[in-house]
Amino acid sequence: MIAMDATDPNGWHPFSPSAAQNAGPIFDQLLPRLAPGSRVFEIGSGTGQHAVHACTRRADLVWQPSERPEALSALRDNLERHPTPGVQPAIAYDTRTPLAAWPPLDAVYTTNTLHIMPPAAVAALFASLTDMLQPEQAFYSYGPFRFPAQPLVASNEAFDASLRRDNPDQGLRSIDWLTALAADACVVLEEALELPSNNHLLIWRRFAPSSNSI
Ligand SMILES: C[S@@+](CC[C@H](N)C(=O)[O-])C[C@H]1O[C@@H](n2cnc3c(N)ncnc32)[C@H](O)[C@@H]1O
């Protein structure tokens, strides 16, 4: 399980050691893919460390963090302790309840959430991509995943088992299942970038439904 309850000397409380470790590799890949001035909507921001990391490295970004209502105040407190130009006040969002109006965005981003939220919440997130994204816009999701015809490496197998032991609704998601959910939302998996510790940054792209489809 990813520790979210630690604190650190720089005023992060809660603090996620894994978010601190993976921010460098993730944003080395992600930032060059974001056009100047991009507006990024982050789902399940957790501690807010990635929002601050991204906007510290790229002052032109407009970053919209979000969290489930029950976890929102901890996120807001962290962000207030780390005021960073470009990081917007965090908003409440649980993927099971689509927002009445999506924030203005050019990309959607989430890390280490799809194996934590229950399958219905994962499905709801993908279903909402149709409305959130315009054609050609991207959804970036980082974490450990199951790839077709590839056994999990031992560390991911153990992580998956511990997640399921704690909560049967949690567990590493299969790319096949995610791809099927995405197809229903007019979204395609464009790239799966290998990152350290057997994690991947998945790049999903919204396509326009073909004009002759029924
Ligand atoms: C392991 S933490 C990852 C937090 C952060 N993204 C990071 O990488 O440090 C999982 C996050 O998923 C969020 N989450 C779980 N279910 C959710 C849902 N249905 N909608 C939105 N966020 C959800 C949790 O609140 C939590 O912040």
Short mmCIF file of C-alpha atoms and ligand atoms in Angstrom, two decimals:
data_model
loop_
_atom_site.label_atom_id
_atom_site.label_comp_id
_atom_site.label_asym_id
_atom_site.label_seq_id
_atom_site.Cartn_x
_atom_site.Cartn_y
_atom_site.Cartn_z
CA MET A 1 0.00 0.00 0.00
CA ILE A 2 1.30 3.48 -0.79
CA ALA A 3 2.01 5.40 2.40
CA MET A 4 0.04 8.64 2.47
CA ASP A 5 0.16 9.37 6.19
CA ALA A 6 3.79 10.32 6.61
CA THR A 7 4.99 13.85 7.12
CA ASP A 8 8.23 15.45 5.96
CA PRO A 9 10.39 18.38 6.98
CA ASN A 10 9.21 20.50 4.04
CA GLY A 11 5.72 20.82 5.44
CA TRP A 12 3.96 18.06 3.51
CA HIS A 13 1.41 16.43 5.73
CA PRO A 14 0.23 14.04 4.55
CA PHE A 15 3.35 13.24 2.55
CA SER A 16 3.67 10.46 -0.02
CA PRO A 17 7.22 9.11 -0.36
CA SER A 18 6.24 7.36 -3.59
CA ALA A 19 4.86 10.59 -5.10
CA ALA A 20 8.18 12.25 -4.27
CA GLN A 21 10.11 9.40 -5.94
CA ASN A 22 8.02 9.00 -9.07
CA ALA A 23 7.49 12.71 -9.81
CA GLY A 24 10.85 13.09 -11.57
CA PRO A 25 10.47 10.17 -14.01
CA ILE A 26 6.79 10.93 -14.68
CA PHE A 27 7.25 14.62 -15.39
CA ASP A 28 10.40 14.05 -17.44
CA GLN A 29 8.03 12.25 -19.85
CA LEU A 30 4.90 14.29 -19.37
CA LEU A 31 6.09 17.89 -19.40
CA PRO A 32 7.55 17.84 -22.94
CA ARG A 33 4.16 16.53 -24.14
CA LEU A 34 2.22 19.47 -22.67
CA ALA A 35 1.91 22.52 -24.92
CA PRO A 36 2.72 25.93 -23.38
CA GLY A 37 -0.10 27.11 -21.13
CA SER A 38 -1.75 23.69 -20.92
CA ARG A 39 -4.59 23.30 -18.45
CA VAL A 40 -4.35 19.94 -16.67
CA PHE A 41 -7.15 18.39 -14.64
CA GLU A 42 -5.75 15.96 -12.06
CA ILE A 43 -7.95 13.22 -10.58
CA GLY A 44 -7.20 11.88 -7.09
CA SER A 45 -4.43 14.38 -6.34
CA GLY A 46 -3.76 12.89 -2.90
CA THR A 47 -1.16 15.04 -1.15
CA GLY A 48 -0.88 17.58 -4.01
CA GLN A 49 2.84 16.94 -4.43
CA HIS A 50 2.55 16.33 -8.19
CA ALA A 51 0.59 19.54 -8.78
CA VAL A 52 3.31 21.55 -7.04
CA HIS A 53 6.12 19.60 -8.74
CA ALA A 54 4.64 20.16 -12.20
CA CYS A 55 4.02 23.88 -11.78
CA THR A 56 7.40 24.44 -10.13
CA ARG A 57 9.06 23.01 -13.23
CA ARG A 58 6.62 24.61 -15.68
CA ALA A 59 5.31 27.99 -14.51
CA ASP A 60 3.11 28.28 -17.64
CA LEU A 61 0.85 25.36 -16.65
CA VAL A 62 -2.61 25.76 -15.14
CA TRP A 63 -3.05 22.75 -12.85
CA GLN A 64 -6.45 21.82 -11.42
CA PRO A 65 -6.10 19.34 -8.53
CA SER A 66 -9.10 17.36 -7.29
CA GLU A 67 -9.96 14.81 -4.63
CA ARG A 68 -12.87 12.87 -3.24
CA PRO A 69 -14.85 15.10 -0.84
CA GLU A 70 -13.66 13.13 2.22
CA ALA A 71 -9.98 13.66 1.32
CA LEU A 72 -10.28 17.24 0.06
CA SER A 73 -9.39 19.19 3.19
CA ALA A 74 -6.01 17.43 3.66
CA LEU A 75 -5.17 18.24 0.02
CA ARG A 76 -6.26 21.86 0.41
CA ASP A 77 -4.22 22.24 3.61
CA ASN A 78 -1.11 20.91 1.87
CA LEU A 79 -1.58 23.22 -1.11
CA GLU A 80 -2.10 26.22 1.16
CA ARG A 81 1.24 25.43 2.79
CA HIS A 82 2.87 25.25 -0.67
CA PRO A 83 1.44 28.15 -2.69
CA THR A 84 2.63 27.67 -6.27
CA PRO A 85 1.72 29.84 -9.27
CA GLY A 86 -0.41 27.83 -11.66
CA VAL A 87 -1.84 25.45 -9.05
CA GLN A 88 -5.56 26.17 -8.71
CA PRO A 89 -7.60 25.68 -5.52
CA ALA A 90 -8.46 21.97 -5.29
CA ILE A 91 -12.00 20.91 -6.13
CA ALA A 92 -14.11 17.96 -4.98
CA TYR A 93 -14.46 15.16 -7.51
CA ASP A 94 -15.30 11.51 -7.04
CA THR A 95 -15.28 9.77 -10.41
CA ARG A 96 -18.60 8.11 -9.58
CA THR A 97 -20.30 11.52 -9.64
CA PRO A 98 -19.57 13.41 -12.87
CA LEU A 99 -19.18 17.16 -12.40
CA ALA A 100 -22.00 19.33 -13.71
CA ALA A 101 -19.33 21.34 -15.57
CA TRP A 102 -15.78 20.11 -16.19
CA PRO A 103 -12.98 22.55 -15.48
CA PRO A 104 -11.46 24.03 -18.65
CA LEU A 105 -8.77 21.54 -19.62
CA ASP A 106 -6.31 20.43 -22.27
CA ALA A 107 -5.34 17.15 -20.59
CA VAL A 108 -6.44 14.84 -17.79
CA TYR A 109 -3.90 13.25 -15.42
CA THR A 110 -4.00 10.68 -12.65
CA THR A 111 -1.38 8.65 -10.77
CA ASN A 112 -1.69 5.53 -8.68
CA THR A 113 -5.46 5.74 -8.49
CA LEU A 114 -6.86 3.10 -10.88
CA HIS A 115 -5.78 0.17 -8.66
CA ILE A 116 -7.17 1.94 -5.58
CA MET A 117 -10.62 3.04 -6.72
CA PRO A 118 -13.23 0.28 -7.08
CA PRO A 119 -13.93 -1.06 -10.59
CA ALA A 120 -17.18 0.95 -10.83
CA ALA A 121 -15.24 4.15 -10.17
CA VAL A 122 -12.63 3.23 -12.80
CA ALA A 123 -15.43 2.55 -15.31
CA ALA A 124 -17.11 5.85 -14.41
CA LEU A 125 -13.85 7.74 -14.91
CA PHE A 126 -13.36 6.28 -18.40
CA ALA A 127 -17.00 6.89 -19.32
CA SER A 128 -16.57 10.56 -18.35
CA LEU A 129 -13.59 10.99 -20.66
CA THR A 130 -16.00 11.35 -23.58
CA ASP A 131 -17.31 14.56 -22.04
CA MET A 132 -14.10 15.79 -20.42
CA LEU A 133 -11.85 15.53 -23.48
CA GLN A 134 -12.11 17.08 -26.90
CA PRO A 135 -10.86 15.02 -29.86
CA GLU A 136 -7.03 14.82 -29.87
CA GLN A 137 -6.76 15.66 -26.16
CA ALA A 138 -5.00 13.14 -23.90
CA PHE A 139 -5.57 11.33 -20.63
CA TYR A 140 -2.35 10.36 -18.81
CA SER A 141 -2.52 7.61 -16.20
CA TYR A 142 0.46 6.35 -14.25
CA GLY A 143 0.78 3.25 -12.10
CA PRO A 144 1.27 -0.52 -12.19
CA PHE A 145 -0.89 -2.39 -14.74
CA ARG A 146 -1.47 -5.92 -16.06
CA PHE A 147 -0.42 -6.31 -19.68
CA PRO A 148 -1.96 -9.01 -21.90
CA ALA A 149 -0.01 -12.29 -21.99
CA GLN A 150 2.63 -10.95 -19.60
CA PRO A 151 2.84 -12.34 -16.08
CA LEU A 152 3.21 -9.68 -13.39
CA VAL A 153 6.72 -9.25 -12.06
CA ALA A 154 7.08 -10.54 -8.50
CA SER A 155 6.91 -7.10 -6.86
CA ASN A 156 3.68 -6.16 -8.69
CA GLU A 157 2.21 -9.60 -7.97
CA ALA A 158 2.90 -9.08 -4.26
CA PHE A 159 1.50 -5.53 -4.39
CA ASP A 160 -1.65 -6.76 -6.13
CA ALA A 161 -2.12 -9.53 -3.56
CA SER A 162 -1.71 -7.10 -0.65
CA LEU A 163 -4.22 -4.68 -2.19
CA ARG A 164 -6.80 -7.44 -2.70
CA ARG A 165 -6.22 -8.76 0.79
CA ASP A 166 -6.95 -5.30 2.24
CA ASN A 167 -9.89 -4.64 -0.07
CA PRO A 168 -11.20 -7.05 -2.73
CA ASP A 169 -12.30 -4.05 -4.83
CA GLN A 170 -8.69 -2.96 -5.25
CA GLY A 171 -6.05 -4.46 -7.51
CA LEU A 172 -3.95 -3.89 -10.59
CA ARG A 173 -6.17 -3.28 -13.63
CA SER A 174 -5.75 -5.12 -16.88
CA ILE A 175 -4.93 -3.14 -19.98
CA ASP A 176 -7.50 -5.23 -21.89
CA TRP A 177 -10.29 -4.10 -19.58
CA LEU A 178 -9.17 -0.46 -19.58
CA THR A 179 -8.88 -0.48 -23.37
CA ALA A 180 -12.43 -1.78 -23.69
CA LEU A 181 -13.73 0.91 -21.32
CA ALA A 182 -11.79 3.51 -23.27
CA ALA A 183 -13.17 2.37 -26.64
CA ASP A 184 -16.71 2.98 -25.37
CA ALA A 185 -15.63 6.53 -24.55
CA CYS A 186 -13.99 7.18 -27.96
CA VAL A 187 -10.54 6.96 -26.39
CA VAL A 188 -7.62 4.83 -27.57
CA LEU A 189 -4.41 3.72 -25.83
CA GLU A 190 -1.71 5.47 -27.84
CA GLU A 191 1.42 4.61 -25.85
CA ALA A 192 2.52 2.76 -22.72
CA LEU A 193 5.83 4.20 -21.51
CA GLU A 194 7.91 2.03 -19.19
CA LEU A 195 8.91 3.89 -16.05
CA PRO A 196 11.00 2.74 -13.08
CA SER A 197 9.83 0.08 -10.62
CA ASN A 198 7.58 -1.68 -13.16
CA ASN A 199 5.20 1.24 -13.52
CA HIS A 200 3.89 2.67 -16.78
CA LEU A 201 2.70 6.03 -17.97
CA LEU A 202 -0.26 5.29 -20.24
CA ILE A 203 -1.13 7.89 -22.85
CA TRP A 204 -4.76 7.71 -23.95
CA ARG A 205 -6.09 9.85 -26.78
CA ARG A 206 -9.67 10.94 -27.48
CA PHE A 207 -10.70 10.39 -31.08
CA ALA A 208 -13.63 11.82 -32.96
CA PRO A 209 -16.33 9.23 -33.64
CA SER A 210 -16.31 8.52 -37.37
CA SER A 211 -19.01 10.46 -39.14
CA ASN A 212 -20.42 7.30 -40.77
CA SER A 213 -20.63 5.30 -37.50
CA ILE A 214 -24.16 4.38 -36.45
C1 LIG B 1 -2.68 5.90 -3.65
S1 LIG B 1 -3.48 7.42 -3.64
C2 LIG B 1 -2.61 8.33 -4.92
C3 LIG B 1 -2.64 9.80 -4.69
C4 LIG B 1 -1.79 10.62 -5.66
N1 LIG B 1 -2.37 10.62 -6.98
C5 LIG B 1 -0.37 10.14 -5.69
O1 LIG B 1 0.07 9.61 -6.71
O2 LIG B 1 0.31 10.29 -4.67
C6 LIG B 1 -5.04 7.04 -4.40
C7 LIG B 1 -5.94 8.24 -4.54
O3 LIG B 1 -7.11 7.85 -5.27
C8 LIG B 1 -8.18 8.62 -4.78
N2 LIG B 1 -9.45 8.00 -5.15
C9 LIG B 1 -9.92 6.79 -4.76
N3 LIG B 1 -11.14 6.59 -5.25
C10 LIG B 1 -11.46 7.69 -5.98
C11 LIG B 1 -12.59 8.08 -6.73
N4 LIG B 1 -13.68 7.28 -6.84
N5 LIG B 1 -12.59 9.28 -7.35
C12 LIG B 1 -11.50 10.09 -7.26
N6 LIG B 1 -10.39 9.77 -6.57
C13 LIG B 1 -10.37 8.58 -5.92
C14 LIG B 1 -7.93 8.61 -3.28
O4 LIG B 1 -8.66 9.59 -2.62
C15 LIG B 1 -6.43 8.79 -3.22
O5 LIG B 1 -6.06 10.14 -3.16
#
